[in-house]
mmCIF file of C-alpha atoms in Angstrom:
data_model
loop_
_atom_site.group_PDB
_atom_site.id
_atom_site.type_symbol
_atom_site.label_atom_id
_atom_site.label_comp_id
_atom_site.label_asym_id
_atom_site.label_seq_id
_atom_site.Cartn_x
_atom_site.Cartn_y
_atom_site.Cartn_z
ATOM 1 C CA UNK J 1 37.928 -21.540 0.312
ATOM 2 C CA UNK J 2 37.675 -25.103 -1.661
ATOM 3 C CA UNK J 3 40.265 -26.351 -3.402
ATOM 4 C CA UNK J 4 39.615 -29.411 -5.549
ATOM 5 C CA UNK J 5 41.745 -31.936 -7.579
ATOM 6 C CA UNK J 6 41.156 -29.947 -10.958
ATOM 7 C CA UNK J 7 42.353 -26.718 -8.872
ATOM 8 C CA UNK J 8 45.747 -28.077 -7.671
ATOM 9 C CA UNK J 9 46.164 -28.744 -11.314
ATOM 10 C CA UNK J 10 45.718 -25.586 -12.265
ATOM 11 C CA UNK J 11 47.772 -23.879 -9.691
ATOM 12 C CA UNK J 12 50.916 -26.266 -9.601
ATOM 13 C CA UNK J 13 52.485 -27.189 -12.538
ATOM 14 C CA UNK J 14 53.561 -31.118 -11.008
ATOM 15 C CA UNK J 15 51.737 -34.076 -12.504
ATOM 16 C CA UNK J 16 52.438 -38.349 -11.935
ATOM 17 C CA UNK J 17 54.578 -39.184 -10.685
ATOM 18 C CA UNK J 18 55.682 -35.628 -9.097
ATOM 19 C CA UNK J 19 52.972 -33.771 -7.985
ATOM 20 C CA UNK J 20 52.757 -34.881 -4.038
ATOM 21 C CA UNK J 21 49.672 -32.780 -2.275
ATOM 22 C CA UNK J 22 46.398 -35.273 -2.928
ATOM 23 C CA UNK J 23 43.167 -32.979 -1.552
ATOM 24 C CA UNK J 24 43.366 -29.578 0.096
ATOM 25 C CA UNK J 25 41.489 -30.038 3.488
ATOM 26 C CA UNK J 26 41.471 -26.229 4.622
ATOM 27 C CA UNK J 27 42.431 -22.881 2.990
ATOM 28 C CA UNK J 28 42.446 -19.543 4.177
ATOM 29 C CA UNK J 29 43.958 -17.610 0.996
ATOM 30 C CA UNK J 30 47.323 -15.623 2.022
ATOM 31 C CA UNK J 31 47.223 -17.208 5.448
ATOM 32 C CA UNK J 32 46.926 -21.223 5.890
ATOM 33 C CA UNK J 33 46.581 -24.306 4.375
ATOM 34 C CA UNK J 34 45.973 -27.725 4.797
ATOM 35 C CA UNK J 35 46.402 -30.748 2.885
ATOM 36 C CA UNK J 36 47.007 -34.185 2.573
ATOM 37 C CA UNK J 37 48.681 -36.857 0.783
ATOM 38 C CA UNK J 38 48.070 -40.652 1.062
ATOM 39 C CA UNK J 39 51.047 -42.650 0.663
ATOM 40 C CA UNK J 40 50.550 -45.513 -1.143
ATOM 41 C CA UNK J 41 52.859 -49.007 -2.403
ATOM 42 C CA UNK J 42 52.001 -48.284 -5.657
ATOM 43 C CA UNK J 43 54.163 -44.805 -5.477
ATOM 44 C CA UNK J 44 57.247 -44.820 -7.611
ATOM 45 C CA UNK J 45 59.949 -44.454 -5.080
ATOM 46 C CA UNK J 46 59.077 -47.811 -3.470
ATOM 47 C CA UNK J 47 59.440 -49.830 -6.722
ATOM 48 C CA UNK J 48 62.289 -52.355 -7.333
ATOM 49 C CA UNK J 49 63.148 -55.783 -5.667
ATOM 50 C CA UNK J 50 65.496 -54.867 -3.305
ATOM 51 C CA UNK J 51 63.043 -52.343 -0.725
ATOM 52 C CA UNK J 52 62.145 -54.905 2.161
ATOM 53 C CA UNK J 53 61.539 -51.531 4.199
ATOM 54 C CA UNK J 54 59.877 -49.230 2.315
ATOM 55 C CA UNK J 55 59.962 -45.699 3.468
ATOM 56 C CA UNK J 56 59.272 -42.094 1.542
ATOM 57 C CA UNK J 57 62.400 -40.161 1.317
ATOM 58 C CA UNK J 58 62.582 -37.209 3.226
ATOM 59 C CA UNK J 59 63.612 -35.018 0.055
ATOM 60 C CA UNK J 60 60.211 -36.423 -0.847
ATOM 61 C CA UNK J 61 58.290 -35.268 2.569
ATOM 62 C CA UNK J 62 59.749 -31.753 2.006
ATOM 63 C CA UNK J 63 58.948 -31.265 -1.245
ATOM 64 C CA UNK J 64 55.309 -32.466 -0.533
ATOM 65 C CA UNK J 65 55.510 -29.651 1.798
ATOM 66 C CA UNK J 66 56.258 -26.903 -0.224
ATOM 67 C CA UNK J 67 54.188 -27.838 -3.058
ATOM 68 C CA UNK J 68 51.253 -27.174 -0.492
ATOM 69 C CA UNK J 69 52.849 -24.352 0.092
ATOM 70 C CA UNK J 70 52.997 -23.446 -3.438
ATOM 71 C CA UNK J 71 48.973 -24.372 -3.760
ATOM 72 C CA UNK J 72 48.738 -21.902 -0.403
ATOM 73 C CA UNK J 73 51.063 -18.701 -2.627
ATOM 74 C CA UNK J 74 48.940 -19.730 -5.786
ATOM 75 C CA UNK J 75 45.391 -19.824 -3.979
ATOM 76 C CA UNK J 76 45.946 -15.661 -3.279
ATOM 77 C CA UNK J 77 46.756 -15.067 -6.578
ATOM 78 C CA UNK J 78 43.751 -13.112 -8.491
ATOM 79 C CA UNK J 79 44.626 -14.566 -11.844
ATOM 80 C CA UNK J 80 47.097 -18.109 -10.751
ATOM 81 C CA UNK J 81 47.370 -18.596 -14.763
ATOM 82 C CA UNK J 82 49.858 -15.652 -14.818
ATOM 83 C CA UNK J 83 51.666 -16.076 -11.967
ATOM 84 C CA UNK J 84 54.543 -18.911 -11.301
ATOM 85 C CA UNK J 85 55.955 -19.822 -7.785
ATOM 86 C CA UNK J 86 59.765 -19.963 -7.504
ATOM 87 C CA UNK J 87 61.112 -21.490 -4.590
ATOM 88 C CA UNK J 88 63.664 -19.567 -2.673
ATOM 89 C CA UNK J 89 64.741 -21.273 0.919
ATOM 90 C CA UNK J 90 64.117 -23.684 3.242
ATOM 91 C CA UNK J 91 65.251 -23.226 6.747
ATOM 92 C CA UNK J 92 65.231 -24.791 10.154
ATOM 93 C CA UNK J 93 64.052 -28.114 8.812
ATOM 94 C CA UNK J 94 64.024 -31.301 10.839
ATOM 95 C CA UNK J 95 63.127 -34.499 10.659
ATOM 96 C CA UNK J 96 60.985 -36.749 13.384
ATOM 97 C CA UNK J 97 60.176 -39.699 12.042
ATOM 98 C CA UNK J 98 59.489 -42.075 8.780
ATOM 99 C CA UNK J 99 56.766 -42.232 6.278
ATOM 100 C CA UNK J 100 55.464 -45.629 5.084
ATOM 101 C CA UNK J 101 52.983 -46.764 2.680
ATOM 102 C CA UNK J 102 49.400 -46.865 4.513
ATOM 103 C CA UNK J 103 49.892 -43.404 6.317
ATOM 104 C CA UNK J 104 48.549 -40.189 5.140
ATOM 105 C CA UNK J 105 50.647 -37.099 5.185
ATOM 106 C CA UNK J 106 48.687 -33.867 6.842
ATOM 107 C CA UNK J 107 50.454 -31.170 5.060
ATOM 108 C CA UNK J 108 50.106 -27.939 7.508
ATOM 109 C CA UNK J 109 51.376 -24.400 5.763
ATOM 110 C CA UNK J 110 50.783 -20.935 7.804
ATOM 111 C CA UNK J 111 52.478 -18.059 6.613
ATOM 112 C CA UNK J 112 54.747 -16.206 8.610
ATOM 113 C CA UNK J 113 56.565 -13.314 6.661
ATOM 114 C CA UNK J 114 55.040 -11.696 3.918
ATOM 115 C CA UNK J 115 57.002 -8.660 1.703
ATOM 116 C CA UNK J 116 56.182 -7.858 -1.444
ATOM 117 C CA UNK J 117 56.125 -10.896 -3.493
ATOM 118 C CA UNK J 118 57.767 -13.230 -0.840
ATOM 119 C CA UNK J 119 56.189 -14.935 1.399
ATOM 120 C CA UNK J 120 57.937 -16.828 4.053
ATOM 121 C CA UNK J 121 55.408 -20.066 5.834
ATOM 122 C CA UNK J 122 56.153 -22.500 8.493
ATOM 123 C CA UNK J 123 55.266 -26.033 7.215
ATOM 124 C CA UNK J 124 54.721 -29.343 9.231
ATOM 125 C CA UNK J 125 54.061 -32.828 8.088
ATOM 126 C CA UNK J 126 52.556 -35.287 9.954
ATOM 127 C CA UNK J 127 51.254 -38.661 10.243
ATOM 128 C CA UNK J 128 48.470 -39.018 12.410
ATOM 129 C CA UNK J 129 49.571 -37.112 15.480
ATOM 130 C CA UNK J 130 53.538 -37.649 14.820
ATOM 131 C CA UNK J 131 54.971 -34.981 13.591
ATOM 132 C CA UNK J 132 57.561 -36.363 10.608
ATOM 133 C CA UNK J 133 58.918 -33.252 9.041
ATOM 134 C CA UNK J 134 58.919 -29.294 10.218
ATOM 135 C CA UNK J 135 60.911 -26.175 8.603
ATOM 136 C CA UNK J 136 60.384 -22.776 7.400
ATOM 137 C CA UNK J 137 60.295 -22.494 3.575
ATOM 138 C CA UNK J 138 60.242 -19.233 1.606
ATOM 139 C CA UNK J 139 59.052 -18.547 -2.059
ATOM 140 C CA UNK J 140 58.358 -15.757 -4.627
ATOM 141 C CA UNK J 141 54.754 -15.045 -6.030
ATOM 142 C CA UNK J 142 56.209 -13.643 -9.735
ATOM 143 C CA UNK J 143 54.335 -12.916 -12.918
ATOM 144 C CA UNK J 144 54.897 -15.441 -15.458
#
């Protein structure tokens, strides 16, 4: 399945300066995802004076994270203008190593636990071949 820009804006509700998935590189509806975001100087959380070493939050990796995994709940929906993703948990997570401006974030999703409307994935973020962030995130599919 292809995902494009004007998709993710249709199936997550995060615009500039929030929204943190870029392209959708691989989807397989219900299953995986893959996406990426580049990570750039110009990004909000690096402005000011006083950041002489300029690294992405982690709070910032994560979410980036499960708003692919949002895209990944939203791409199975059969109508995604009726249906909302709530997030529910986040488990497990750890964190490798920094992000700076110049790398691109590989955003991997795969779900792991599906019941009724919640579906449970196992996300990893990495740059290049590093792995910076891993966890297990859950969220509910509802009707809006």
């Amino acid at each position: 399945m292809s995902i494009t820009t004007a998709d993710l804006r249709r199936l997550l509700p995060h615009r500039y300066p929030f929204l943190l998935v870029d392209a959708v590189v691989a989807c397989e509806p219900g299953v995986r995802l893959v996406a990426r975001k580049v990570v750039t100087h110009d990004e909000p959380f690096f402005a000011g004076d006083l950041v002489r070493d300029p690294v992405m939050p982690d709070m910032l990796v994560l979410e980036s994270m499960a708003q692919a995994g949002g895209v990944l709940l939203m791409a199975e929906a059969d109508d995604p203008t009726r249906k909302v993703v709530y997030f529910a948990s986040l488990d497990a997570v750890q964190w490798h190593g920094d992000v700076r401006p110049g790398d691109e974030l590989r955003l991997e999703v795969v779900v792991t636990k599906r019941r009724a409307t919640l579906r449970k994935v196992r996300a990893e973020a990495r740059v290049a071949d590093m792995l910076v962030c891993e966890g297990e995130l859950a969220a509910v599919l509802a009707d809006r």
